[in-house]
mmCIF file of C-alpha atoms and ligand atoms in Angstrom:
data_model
loop_
_atom_site.group_PDB
_atom_site.id
_atom_site.type_symbol
_atom_site.label_atom_id
_atom_site.label_comp_id
_atom_site.label_asym_id
_atom_site.label_seq_id
_atom_site.Cartn_x
_atom_site.Cartn_y
_atom_site.Cartn_z
ATOM 1 C CA MET A 129 -5.090 -20.211 -1.427
ATOM 2 C CA SER A 130 -4.925 -20.386 2.385
ATOM 3 C CA ALA A 131 -6.978 -17.944 4.460
ATOM 4 C CA GLN A 132 -3.987 -16.054 5.942
ATOM 5 C CA ARG A 133 -2.561 -15.381 2.459
ATOM 6 C CA ARG A 134 -5.685 -13.708 1.089
ATOM 7 C CA ALA A 135 -4.224 -10.212 1.153
ATOM 8 C CA ALA A 136 -4.456 -8.203 -2.052
ATOM 9 C CA LEU A 137 -2.424 -5.132 -2.943
ATOM 10 C CA ILE A 138 -4.206 -2.661 -5.234
ATOM 11 C CA THR A 139 -2.394 0.428 -6.515
ATOM 12 C CA GLY A 140 -4.400 3.425 -7.699
ATOM 13 C CA SER A 141 -6.994 2.290 -5.156
ATOM 14 C CA SER A 142 -8.859 5.620 -5.070
ATOM 15 C CA GLY A 143 -9.245 5.727 -8.852
ATOM 16 C CA LEU A 144 -11.970 4.286 -11.072
ATOM 17 C CA ILE A 145 -10.559 0.784 -11.475
ATOM 18 C CA GLY A 146 -8.640 0.529 -8.223
ATOM 19 C CA SER A 147 -11.696 1.435 -6.123
ATOM 20 C CA GLU A 148 -13.949 -1.039 -7.927
ATOM 21 C CA VAL A 149 -11.347 -3.776 -7.409
ATOM 22 C CA VAL A 150 -11.051 -2.842 -3.710
ATOM 23 C CA ASP A 151 -14.847 -3.126 -3.313
ATOM 24 C CA TYR A 152 -14.913 -6.419 -5.184
ATOM 25 C CA PHE A 153 -12.174 -8.176 -3.221
ATOM 26 C CA CYS A 154 -13.287 -6.771 0.164
ATOM 27 C CA ARG A 155 -16.765 -8.167 -0.530
ATOM 28 C CA ASP A 156 -15.091 -11.457 -1.485
ATOM 29 C CA GLY A 157 -13.505 -11.694 1.978
ATOM 30 C CA TRP A 158 -9.980 -10.513 1.235
ATOM 31 C CA THR A 159 -7.884 -8.095 3.236
ATOM 32 C CA VAL A 160 -7.169 -5.309 0.791
ATOM 33 C CA HIS A 161 -4.248 -2.900 0.926
ATOM 34 C CA GLY A 162 -4.642 0.164 -1.269
ATOM 35 C CA VAL A 163 -1.824 2.378 -2.505
ATOM 36 C CA ASP A 164 -2.731 5.867 -3.705
ATOM 37 C CA ASN A 165 -1.235 9.330 -3.209
ATOM 38 C CA ASN A 166 -4.072 11.281 -4.905
ATOM 39 C CA MET A 167 -1.716 12.245 -7.707
ATOM 40 C CA ARG A 168 -4.789 12.495 -9.955
ATOM 41 C CA ALA A 169 -5.532 15.844 -8.269
ATOM 42 C CA ASP A 170 -2.005 16.985 -9.117
ATOM 43 C CA TYR A 171 -2.500 15.921 -12.762
ATOM 44 C CA PHE A 172 -6.001 17.320 -13.275
ATOM 45 C CA GLY A 173 -6.770 19.788 -10.487
ATOM 46 C CA PRO A 174 -9.741 19.641 -8.077
ATOM 47 C CA GLY A 175 -11.999 17.797 -10.594
ATOM 48 C CA GLY A 176 -9.591 14.870 -10.483
ATOM 49 C CA ASP A 177 -9.313 14.702 -6.692
ATOM 50 C CA THR A 178 -9.919 11.134 -5.492
ATOM 51 C CA ARG A 179 -9.860 11.672 -1.700
ATOM 52 C CA TRP A 180 -13.659 11.302 -1.614
ATOM 53 C CA MET A 181 -13.249 7.745 -2.821
ATOM 54 C CA GLN A 182 -10.458 6.957 -0.346
ATOM 55 C CA ARG A 183 -12.772 8.102 2.472
ATOM 56 C CA ARG A 184 -15.669 6.079 1.082
ATOM 57 C CA LEU A 185 -13.583 2.893 0.914
ATOM 58 C CA SER A 186 -12.241 3.336 4.450
ATOM 59 C CA GLU A 187 -15.779 3.839 5.758
ATOM 60 C CA ALA A 188 -17.246 0.950 3.759
ATOM 61 C CA HIS A 189 -14.711 -1.786 4.503
ATOM 62 C CA GLN A 190 -13.103 -2.725 7.827
ATOM 63 C CA ASP A 191 -10.544 -4.814 6.002
ATOM 64 C CA PHE A 192 -9.371 -2.049 3.703
ATOM 65 C CA HIS A 193 -6.063 -0.381 4.565
ATOM 66 C CA HIS A 194 -4.916 2.743 2.756
ATOM 67 C CA HIS A 195 -1.201 3.369 2.176
ATOM 68 C CA GLU A 196 -0.197 6.884 1.188
ATOM 69 C CA LEU A 197 2.636 5.865 -1.117
ATOM 70 C CA ASP A 198 3.966 6.980 -4.489
ATOM 71 C CA VAL A 199 4.657 4.034 -6.805
ATOM 72 C CA ARG A 200 7.841 5.891 -7.856
ATOM 73 C CA ASP A 201 9.200 5.382 -4.325
ATOM 74 C CA ARG A 202 11.178 2.199 -5.013
ATOM 75 C CA ALA A 203 12.302 1.615 -1.426
ATOM 76 C CA GLY A 204 8.795 2.314 -0.106
ATOM 77 C CA VAL A 205 7.221 -0.093 -2.595
ATOM 78 C CA GLU A 206 9.711 -2.824 -1.743
ATOM 79 C CA ALA A 207 9.230 -2.368 2.009
ATOM 80 C CA LEU A 208 5.443 -2.572 1.608
ATOM 81 C CA LEU A 209 5.567 -5.791 -0.411
ATOM 82 C CA ALA A 210 8.174 -7.321 1.913
ATOM 83 C CA GLY A 211 5.836 -6.695 4.836
ATOM 84 C CA LEU A 212 2.577 -7.741 3.186
ATOM 85 C CA LYS A 213 3.612 -10.575 0.870
ATOM 86 C CA PRO A 214 0.265 -10.195 -0.931
ATOM 87 C CA ALA A 215 -1.435 -13.096 -2.703
ATOM 88 C CA LEU A 216 -2.635 -10.809 -5.518
ATOM 89 C CA ILE A 217 -1.303 -7.561 -6.978
ATOM 90 C CA VAL A 218 -3.390 -5.277 -9.176
ATOM 91 C CA HIS A 219 -1.502 -2.297 -10.535
ATOM 92 C CA ALA A 220 -3.943 0.442 -11.552
ATOM 93 C CA ALA A 221 -2.022 3.564 -10.479
ATOM 94 C CA ALA A 222 -1.028 5.657 -13.466
ATOM 95 C CA GLN A 223 -0.719 8.965 -15.156
ATOM 96 C CA PRO A 224 -3.672 8.152 -17.437
ATOM 97 C CA SER A 225 -3.898 10.969 -19.995
ATOM 98 C CA HIS A 226 -2.089 11.072 -23.318
ATOM 99 C CA ASP A 227 -2.520 14.836 -23.656
ATOM 100 C CA LEU A 228 -0.962 15.472 -20.244
ATOM 101 C CA ALA A 229 2.001 13.162 -20.870
ATOM 102 C CA ALA A 230 3.489 15.579 -23.413
ATOM 103 C CA LEU A 231 3.444 18.350 -20.788
ATOM 104 C CA ARG A 232 4.960 16.208 -18.027
ATOM 105 C CA PRO A 233 7.102 13.566 -19.760
ATOM 106 C CA PHE A 234 9.260 12.635 -16.762
ATOM 107 C CA ASP A 235 6.289 12.302 -14.407
ATOM 108 C CA ASP A 236 4.473 10.253 -17.029
ATOM 109 C CA PHE A 237 7.333 7.843 -17.663
ATOM 110 C CA GLU A 238 8.419 7.573 -14.049
ATOM 111 C CA VAL A 239 4.911 6.811 -12.808
ATOM 112 C CA ASN A 240 3.802 4.557 -15.661
ATOM 113 C CA ALA A 241 6.962 2.690 -16.638
ATOM 114 C CA LEU A 242 9.313 2.916 -13.646
ATOM 115 C CA GLY A 243 6.477 2.605 -11.127
ATOM 116 C CA THR A 244 5.492 -0.662 -12.815
ATOM 117 C CA LEU A 245 9.071 -1.936 -12.711
ATOM 118 C CA ASN A 246 9.281 -1.032 -9.008
ATOM 119 C CA LEU A 247 6.221 -3.187 -8.345
ATOM 120 C CA LEU A 248 7.267 -6.064 -10.582
ATOM 121 C CA GLU A 249 10.700 -6.341 -9.014
ATOM 122 C CA ALA A 250 9.341 -6.044 -5.467
ATOM 123 C CA ALA A 251 6.790 -8.737 -6.376
ATOM 124 C CA ARG A 252 9.530 -11.005 -7.750
ATOM 125 C CA ARG A 253 11.450 -10.673 -4.492
ATOM 126 C CA HIS A 254 8.578 -10.922 -2.024
ATOM 127 C CA ALA A 255 5.403 -12.226 -3.689
ATOM 128 C CA ARG A 256 6.574 -14.263 -6.635
ATOM 129 C CA GLU A 257 3.551 -16.576 -6.665
ATOM 130 C CA ALA A 258 1.034 -13.733 -6.630
ATOM 131 C CA PRO A 259 -0.901 -13.105 -9.846
ATOM 132 C CA PHE A 260 0.150 -9.634 -11.028
ATOM 133 C CA VAL A 261 -2.352 -7.689 -13.142
ATOM 134 C CA LEU A 262 -1.276 -4.507 -14.933
ATOM 135 C CA LEU A 263 -3.937 -2.144 -16.217
ATOM 136 C CA SER A 264 -2.425 -1.449 -19.616
ATOM 137 C CA THR A 265 -4.202 0.386 -22.433
ATOM 138 C CA ASN A 266 -5.226 0.150 -26.073
ATOM 139 C CA LYS A 267 -2.881 3.115 -26.659
ATOM 140 C CA VAL A 268 -0.073 0.536 -26.851
ATOM 141 C CA TYR A 269 -1.284 0.052 -30.454
ATOM 142 C CA GLY A 270 -0.641 3.743 -31.066
ATOM 143 C CA ASP A 271 -2.601 5.173 -33.972
ATOM 144 C CA ALA A 272 -2.029 2.055 -36.107
ATOM 145 C CA PRO A 273 -5.745 1.094 -35.843
ATOM 146 C CA ASN A 274 -6.424 4.272 -37.887
ATOM 147 C CA GLU A 275 -4.810 2.546 -40.898
ATOM 148 C CA ILE A 276 -7.677 0.023 -41.092
ATOM 149 C CA ALA A 277 -10.114 0.766 -43.937
ATOM 150 C CA LEU A 278 -13.178 2.450 -42.444
ATOM 151 C CA ALA A 279 -16.787 2.941 -43.469
ATOM 152 C CA GLU A 280 -18.487 6.214 -42.584
ATOM 153 C CA HIS A 281 -22.066 5.885 -41.321
ATOM 154 C CA ALA A 282 -24.536 8.592 -40.334
ATOM 155 C CA THR A 283 -23.396 8.758 -36.710
ATOM 156 C CA ARG A 284 -20.228 6.645 -36.519
ATOM 157 C CA TRP A 285 -17.168 5.195 -38.165
ATOM 158 C CA ASP A 286 -16.816 1.435 -38.390
ATOM 159 C CA TYR A 287 -14.259 -1.020 -39.737
ATOM 160 C CA ALA A 288 -14.796 -1.772 -43.430
ATOM 161 C CA ASP A 289 -12.158 -4.531 -43.410
ATOM 162 C CA PRO A 290 -13.887 -7.836 -42.508
ATOM 163 C CA ALA A 291 -10.678 -8.992 -40.773
ATOM 164 C CA PHE A 292 -11.601 -6.583 -37.959
ATOM 165 C CA ALA A 293 -15.337 -7.250 -37.834
ATOM 166 C CA GLU A 294 -14.898 -8.410 -34.215
ATOM 167 C CA GLY A 295 -12.513 -5.575 -33.327
ATOM 168 C CA ILE A 296 -8.805 -5.256 -32.580
ATOM 169 C CA PRO A 297 -7.039 -8.463 -31.478
ATOM 170 C CA GLU A 298 -4.030 -8.748 -29.130
ATOM 171 C CA THR A 299 -1.791 -9.619 -32.096
ATOM 172 C CA PHE A 300 -2.252 -6.146 -33.598
ATOM 173 C CA ARG A 301 1.123 -4.477 -34.146
ATOM 174 C CA VAL A 302 2.452 -2.129 -31.475
ATOM 175 C CA ASP A 303 5.177 -0.201 -33.298
ATOM 176 C CA HIS A 304 5.865 1.944 -36.369
ATOM 177 C CA CYS A 305 3.073 4.294 -35.412
ATOM 178 C CA LYS A 306 2.383 7.279 -33.176
ATOM 179 C CA HIS A 307 1.599 6.469 -29.556
ATOM 180 C CA SER A 308 1.701 9.770 -27.643
ATOM 181 C CA LEU A 309 4.226 9.776 -24.808
ATOM 182 C CA PHE A 310 1.548 8.182 -22.624
ATOM 183 C CA GLY A 311 1.169 5.250 -25.031
ATOM 184 C CA ALA A 312 4.949 4.828 -25.061
ATOM 185 C CA SER A 313 5.293 4.778 -21.262
ATOM 186 C CA LYS A 314 2.389 2.331 -20.974
ATOM 187 C CA LEU A 315 3.832 0.120 -23.706
ATOM 188 C CA ALA A 316 7.141 0.018 -21.784
ATOM 189 C CA ALA A 317 5.219 -1.101 -18.688
ATOM 190 C CA ASP A 318 3.200 -3.625 -20.715
ATOM 191 C CA VAL A 319 6.253 -5.275 -22.317
ATOM 192 C CA MET A 320 8.100 -5.335 -18.984
ATOM 193 C CA THR A 321 5.116 -7.002 -17.312
ATOM 194 C CA GLN A 322 5.026 -9.655 -20.043
ATOM 195 C CA GLU A 323 8.777 -10.124 -19.601
ATOM 196 C CA TYR A 324 8.465 -10.853 -15.864
ATOM 197 C CA GLY A 325 6.076 -13.612 -16.905
ATOM 198 C CA ARG A 326 8.413 -14.998 -19.570
ATOM 199 C CA THR A 327 11.748 -14.551 -17.786
ATOM 200 C CA PHE A 328 10.731 -15.373 -14.212
ATOM 201 C CA GLY A 329 7.615 -17.483 -14.817
ATOM 202 C CA MET A 330 5.459 -15.088 -12.804
ATOM 203 C CA ASN A 331 1.709 -15.013 -13.425
ATOM 204 C CA THR A 332 1.627 -11.565 -14.953
ATOM 205 C CA CYS A 333 -1.138 -10.209 -17.122
ATOM 206 C CA CYS A 334 -1.590 -6.994 -19.116
ATOM 207 C CA LEU A 335 -5.136 -5.772 -19.641
ATOM 208 C CA ARG A 336 -5.190 -3.458 -22.626
ATOM 209 C CA GLY A 337 -8.222 -1.404 -21.763
ATOM 210 C CA GLY A 338 -10.598 0.332 -24.106
ATOM 211 C CA CYS A 339 -12.702 2.968 -22.329
ATOM 212 C CA LEU A 340 -13.030 1.802 -18.741
ATOM 213 C CA THR A 341 -15.903 3.574 -17.091
ATOM 214 C CA GLY A 342 -18.522 3.625 -14.377
ATOM 215 C CA PRO A 343 -19.973 5.797 -11.628
ATOM 216 C CA ASN A 344 -16.712 5.763 -9.590
ATOM 217 C CA HIS A 345 -14.797 7.915 -12.057
ATOM 218 C CA SER A 346 -13.605 11.417 -11.158
ATOM 219 C CA GLY A 347 -13.978 12.311 -14.850
ATOM 220 C CA VAL A 348 -12.180 15.345 -16.303
ATOM 221 C CA GLU A 349 -11.856 16.675 -19.845
ATOM 222 C CA LEU A 350 -8.512 14.951 -20.439
ATOM 223 C CA HIS A 351 -9.499 11.572 -19.014
ATOM 224 C CA GLY A 352 -12.761 9.713 -18.413
ATOM 225 C CA PHE A 353 -14.755 10.123 -21.632
ATOM 226 C CA LEU A 354 -18.288 9.072 -20.606
ATOM 227 C CA SER A 355 -18.066 10.303 -17.053
ATOM 228 C CA TYR A 356 -16.962 13.753 -18.214
ATOM 229 C CA LEU A 357 -19.545 13.814 -21.022
ATOM 230 C CA VAL A 358 -22.389 13.064 -18.592
ATOM 231 C CA LYS A 359 -21.066 15.671 -16.153
ATOM 232 C CA CYS A 360 -21.068 18.306 -18.928
ATOM 233 C CA ASN A 361 -24.596 17.381 -19.947
ATOM 234 C CA LEU A 362 -25.983 17.623 -16.417
ATOM 235 C CA GLU A 363 -24.184 20.893 -15.641
ATOM 236 C CA GLY A 364 -24.969 22.450 -19.041
ATOM 237 C CA ARG A 365 -21.229 22.804 -19.735
ATOM 238 C CA LEU A 366 -19.814 23.058 -23.227
ATOM 239 C CA TYR A 367 -18.235 19.778 -24.398
ATOM 240 C CA LYS A 368 -15.489 20.028 -27.000
ATOM 241 C CA VAL A 369 -15.460 17.433 -29.788
ATOM 242 C CA TYR A 370 -12.026 17.073 -31.339
ATOM 243 C CA GLY A 371 -12.165 16.057 -35.022
ATOM 244 C CA TYR A 372 -13.482 12.979 -36.879
ATOM 245 C CA GLN A 373 -16.943 14.693 -37.151
ATOM 246 C CA GLY A 374 -17.762 13.433 -33.653
ATOM 247 C CA LYS A 375 -18.183 9.972 -35.155
ATOM 248 C CA GLN A 376 -15.171 8.454 -33.368
ATOM 249 C CA VAL A 377 -16.071 5.155 -31.739
ATOM 250 C CA ARG A 378 -15.008 3.820 -28.331
ATOM 251 C CA ASP A 379 -15.900 0.580 -26.592
ATOM 252 C CA ASN A 380 -16.925 1.032 -22.999
ATOM 253 C CA ILE A 381 -16.629 -1.455 -20.182
ATOM 254 C CA HIS A 382 -18.013 -0.983 -16.691
ATOM 255 C CA SER A 383 -15.339 -1.149 -13.993
ATOM 256 C CA LEU A 384 -17.259 -3.983 -12.301
ATOM 257 C CA ASP A 385 -16.721 -6.194 -15.342
ATOM 258 C CA VAL A 386 -13.005 -5.332 -15.183
ATOM 259 C CA ALA A 387 -12.919 -6.366 -11.499
ATOM 260 C CA ARG A 388 -14.793 -9.573 -12.346
ATOM 261 C CA PHE A 389 -12.187 -10.419 -14.941
ATOM 262 C CA ILE A 390 -9.322 -9.766 -12.507
ATOM 263 C CA HIS A 391 -11.005 -12.171 -10.101
ATOM 264 C CA ALA A 392 -11.272 -14.802 -12.846
ATOM 265 C CA PHE A 393 -7.577 -14.353 -13.679
ATOM 266 C CA ALA A 394 -6.572 -14.548 -9.980
ATOM 267 C CA GLN A 395 -8.357 -17.901 -9.726
ATOM 268 C CA HIS A 396 -6.738 -19.344 -12.853
ATOM 269 C CA PRO A 397 -3.628 -17.266 -13.560
ATOM 270 C CA ARG A 398 -1.299 -17.713 -16.534
ATOM 271 C CA PRO A 399 2.200 -16.283 -17.085
ATOM 272 C CA GLY A 400 2.964 -13.335 -19.357
ATOM 273 C CA GLU A 401 -0.542 -12.949 -20.793
ATOM 274 C CA VAL A 402 -2.066 -10.037 -22.696
ATOM 275 C CA TYR A 403 -5.789 -9.402 -23.131
ATOM 276 C CA ASN A 404 -7.705 -6.655 -24.858
ATOM 277 C CA LEU A 405 -10.376 -5.709 -22.368
ATOM 278 C CA GLY A 406 -13.089 -3.335 -23.452
ATOM 279 C CA GLY A 407 -16.816 -3.446 -23.926
ATOM 280 C CA GLY A 408 -16.392 -4.978 -27.377
ATOM 281 C CA LYS A 409 -18.526 -4.195 -30.374
ATOM 282 C CA ASP A 410 -21.827 -4.436 -28.456
ATOM 283 C CA ASN A 411 -20.724 -1.723 -26.009
ATOM 284 C CA SER A 412 -19.253 0.581 -28.624
ATOM 285 C CA ILE A 413 -20.610 4.063 -29.196
ATOM 286 C CA SER A 414 -19.612 7.241 -31.001
ATOM 287 C CA ILE A 415 -19.523 10.670 -29.396
ATOM 288 C CA LEU A 416 -22.566 11.827 -31.395
ATOM 289 C CA GLU A 417 -24.472 8.709 -30.318
ATOM 290 C CA ALA A 418 -23.413 9.272 -26.705
ATOM 291 C CA PHE A 419 -24.832 12.815 -26.869
ATOM 292 C CA GLU A 420 -28.205 11.391 -27.944
ATOM 293 C CA ARG A 421 -28.145 8.689 -25.288
ATOM 294 C CA ILE A 422 -27.468 11.068 -22.392
ATOM 295 C CA ALA A 423 -29.966 13.641 -23.672
ATOM 296 C CA GLU A 424 -32.676 10.943 -23.617
ATOM 297 C CA LEU A 425 -31.842 10.135 -19.988
ATOM 298 C CA SER A 426 -31.417 13.636 -18.625
ATOM 299 C CA GLY A 427 -33.877 15.489 -20.846
ATOM 300 C CA LYS A 428 -31.115 18.039 -21.523
ATOM 301 C CA LYS A 429 -29.699 18.745 -24.953
ATOM 302 C CA MET A 430 -25.928 18.377 -25.101
ATOM 303 C CA GLN A 431 -24.083 21.677 -25.503
ATOM 304 C CA TYR A 432 -21.043 21.080 -27.646
ATOM 305 C CA GLU A 433 -18.521 22.775 -29.838
ATOM 306 C CA TYR A 434 -16.768 21.070 -32.735
ATOM 307 C CA VAL A 435 -13.003 21.609 -32.987
ATOM 308 C CA GLU A 436 -11.699 20.755 -36.454
ATOM 309 C CA HIS A 437 -8.426 19.090 -35.440
ATOM 310 C CA ASN A 438 -8.373 15.700 -33.769
ATOM 311 C CA ARG A 439 -6.361 14.894 -30.652
ATOM 312 C CA ASP A 440 -2.857 13.690 -31.481
ATOM 313 C CA GLY A 441 -2.833 9.938 -32.094
ATOM 314 C CA ASP A 442 -6.535 9.620 -31.210
ATOM 315 C CA HIS A 443 -8.280 6.505 -32.530
ATOM 316 C CA ILE A 444 -10.994 7.052 -35.146
ATOM 317 C CA CYS A 445 -12.639 3.738 -34.398
ATOM 318 C CA TYR A 446 -11.594 1.314 -31.690
ATOM 319 C CA TYR A 447 -13.331 -1.650 -30.196
ATOM 320 C CA SER A 448 -11.725 -4.658 -28.574
ATOM 321 C CA ASP A 449 -11.846 -8.138 -30.018
ATOM 322 C CA LEU A 450 -12.934 -10.130 -26.950
ATOM 323 C CA ARG A 451 -12.525 -13.593 -28.472
ATOM 324 C CA LYS A 452 -9.212 -14.448 -26.780
ATOM 325 C CA ILE A 453 -10.319 -13.397 -23.318
ATOM 326 C CA ARG A 454 -13.580 -15.329 -23.745
ATOM 327 C CA ARG A 455 -11.703 -18.400 -24.961
ATOM 328 C CA HIS A 456 -9.334 -18.391 -21.963
ATOM 329 C CA TYR A 457 -12.003 -17.447 -19.417
ATOM 330 C CA PRO A 458 -15.358 -18.721 -20.757
ATOM 331 C CA ALA A 459 -17.150 -18.094 -17.455
ATOM 332 C CA TRP A 460 -16.401 -14.363 -17.692
ATOM 333 C CA SER A 461 -18.600 -12.084 -19.779
ATOM 334 C CA ILE A 462 -19.699 -8.481 -20.047
ATOM 335 C CA THR A 463 -22.603 -8.112 -17.599
ATOM 336 C CA LYS A 464 -23.173 -4.358 -17.881
ATOM 337 C CA SER A 465 -24.646 -3.105 -21.137
ATOM 338 C CA LEU A 466 -24.174 0.415 -22.450
ATOM 339 C CA ASP A 467 -27.653 1.255 -21.141
ATOM 340 C CA ASP A 468 -26.615 0.108 -17.647
ATOM 341 C CA VAL A 469 -23.419 2.147 -17.868
ATOM 342 C CA PHE A 470 -25.267 5.329 -18.883
ATOM 343 C CA ARG A 471 -28.001 4.858 -16.281
ATOM 344 C CA GLU A 472 -25.489 4.282 -13.473
ATOM 345 C CA ILE A 473 -23.235 7.208 -14.321
ATOM 346 C CA HIS A 474 -26.256 9.460 -14.738
ATOM 347 C CA ALA A 475 -27.762 8.354 -11.417
ATOM 348 C CA ALA A 476 -24.478 8.746 -9.536
ATOM 349 C CA MET A 477 -23.788 12.212 -10.941
ATOM 350 C CA SER A 478 -27.345 13.381 -10.337
ATOM 351 C CA SER A 479 -27.033 12.485 -6.645
ATOM 352 C CA ARG A 480 -23.567 14.008 -5.994
HETATM 353 N N1 NAD B 232 -10.236 4.791 -17.571
HETATM 354 C C1 NAD B 232 -9.950 4.410 -18.799
HETATM 355 O O1 NAD B 232 -10.692 4.684 -19.738
HETATM 356 C C2 NAD B 232 -8.727 3.577 -19.065
HETATM 357 C C3 NAD B 232 -8.560 3.050 -20.346
HETATM 358 C C4 NAD B 232 -7.455 2.250 -20.606
HETATM 359 C C5 NAD B 232 -6.540 1.995 -19.608
HETATM 360 N N2 NAD B 232 -6.709 2.533 -18.376
HETATM 361 C C6 NAD B 232 -5.686 2.257 -17.349
HETATM 362 O O2 NAD B 232 -6.299 1.732 -16.198
HETATM 363 C C7 NAD B 232 -5.600 2.179 -15.038
HETATM 364 C C8 NAD B 232 -6.570 2.790 -14.076
HETATM 365 O O3 NAD B 232 -7.226 3.866 -14.725
HETATM 366 P P1 NAD B 232 -8.319 4.710 -13.971
HETATM 367 O O4 NAD B 232 -9.282 5.185 -14.988
HETATM 368 O O5 NAD B 232 -8.801 3.981 -12.767
HETATM 369 O O6 NAD B 232 -7.425 5.961 -13.523
HETATM 370 P P2 NAD B 232 -7.671 6.961 -12.317
HETATM 371 O O7 NAD B 232 -6.891 8.183 -12.646
HETATM 372 O O8 NAD B 232 -9.127 7.068 -12.004
HETATM 373 O O9 NAD B 232 -6.973 6.205 -11.098
HETATM 374 C C9 NAD B 232 -5.592 6.120 -10.944
HETATM 375 C C10 NAD B 232 -5.264 6.380 -9.481
HETATM 376 O O10 NAD B 232 -3.838 6.268 -9.341
HETATM 377 C C11 NAD B 232 -3.399 7.264 -8.448
HETATM 378 N N3 NAD B 232 -2.009 7.561 -8.763
HETATM 379 C C12 NAD B 232 -1.544 8.250 -9.830
HETATM 380 N N4 NAD B 232 -0.215 8.353 -9.777
HETATM 381 C C13 NAD B 232 0.176 7.708 -8.654
HETATM 382 C C14 NAD B 232 1.433 7.464 -8.051
HETATM 383 N N5 NAD B 232 2.557 7.942 -8.570
HETATM 384 N N6 NAD B 232 1.479 6.725 -6.910
HETATM 385 C C15 NAD B 232 0.338 6.260 -6.347
HETATM 386 N N7 NAD B 232 -0.888 6.476 -6.869
HETATM 387 C C16 NAD B 232 -0.964 7.195 -7.998
HETATM 388 C C17 NAD B 232 -4.327 8.460 -8.713
HETATM 389 O O11 NAD B 232 -4.374 9.346 -7.614
HETATM 390 C C18 NAD B 232 -5.653 7.773 -8.989
HETATM 391 O O12 NAD B 232 -6.452 7.681 -7.828
HETATM 392 C C19 NAD B 232 -4.499 3.120 -15.549
HETATM 393 O O13 NAD B 232 -3.316 2.398 -15.667
HETATM 394 C C20 NAD B 232 -4.982 3.526 -16.915
HETATM 395 O O14 NAD B 232 -3.917 3.844 -17.784
HETATM 396 C C21 NAD B 232 -7.780 3.318 -18.072
#
């Protein structure tokens, strides 16, 4: 890649993943253009406001340029890509909550599905060679993972079926199950991104995230599991556990390891790929276990209330099978353990 072409376009640049990717590529010597309109504050109220991060990025990096643009603005997106002709596109802007999607179905679909199409088509016209990475989600599998036979342990559920001992692979089925409207809009974006790889030969990639986390998250009850849980613990707020006895399991990956993977993909891109990207089995934890872990760090007992019904379509146990991603990118690995993740979120929240 020649020096003058090392411009990256990152959407959702003030969010958890976008901001980490901005930091990563700025440090790597790229010019980074961020797109964000702080719609997270509109979705979640003041707790979701990401302006603090936009300011931090602008102060930290001379070569970071913020663009106040809505990914639904098709003409605006096309004009931006026509002007920049970026060498890398990372699409992390989204309506990210499955509970909220049911309340705002048009916003959800227009941001998640149409916004992705706006970017893909603008990329095809103006930056066809650029690797294009979509932050997809494990919700594309809907609640089908709940059909796997499970074993109940003292503090967590786990897969009883040995076929899933390593977690959920990319070949897991995506239909005939309940997705939530969010899962459906993200699946539309995911399939469309694959299609731009297959139909036009573009180097597109869908990262089906587990729980993506880290100290950069503006965590709220409806989105940002660990970040919100730590916030509740430190502030003595009541945390609501929805169903599954609090033994539901999530795999957690630090946003830095997500950024490191995007870098690996940008160096050796492939067309129309799909990867499950989470912390894997080693970084999996249940809610009850997370309560213990944060209480050990903060010295504060978690205040929580158990609500008998689970969230619609919520996974009982989910961790990503990382074998495909490791096979394709053997130099990439998870570098941040669960302990690191907890320590960093705790430290960041304690100092805010
Ligand atoms: N955080 C997770 O646990 C997780 C898990 C799986 C998948 N993902 C996916 O990863 C991506 C990034 O997630 P995140 O946790 O960083 O989310 P986030 O909410 O922290 O960041 C998203 C950013 O996009 C911006 N945005 C929203 N709508 C926009 C619009 N219409 N135009 C421009 N900007 C807009 C928001 O203001 C926010 O700053 C999303 O696609 C999400 O679905 C996240």
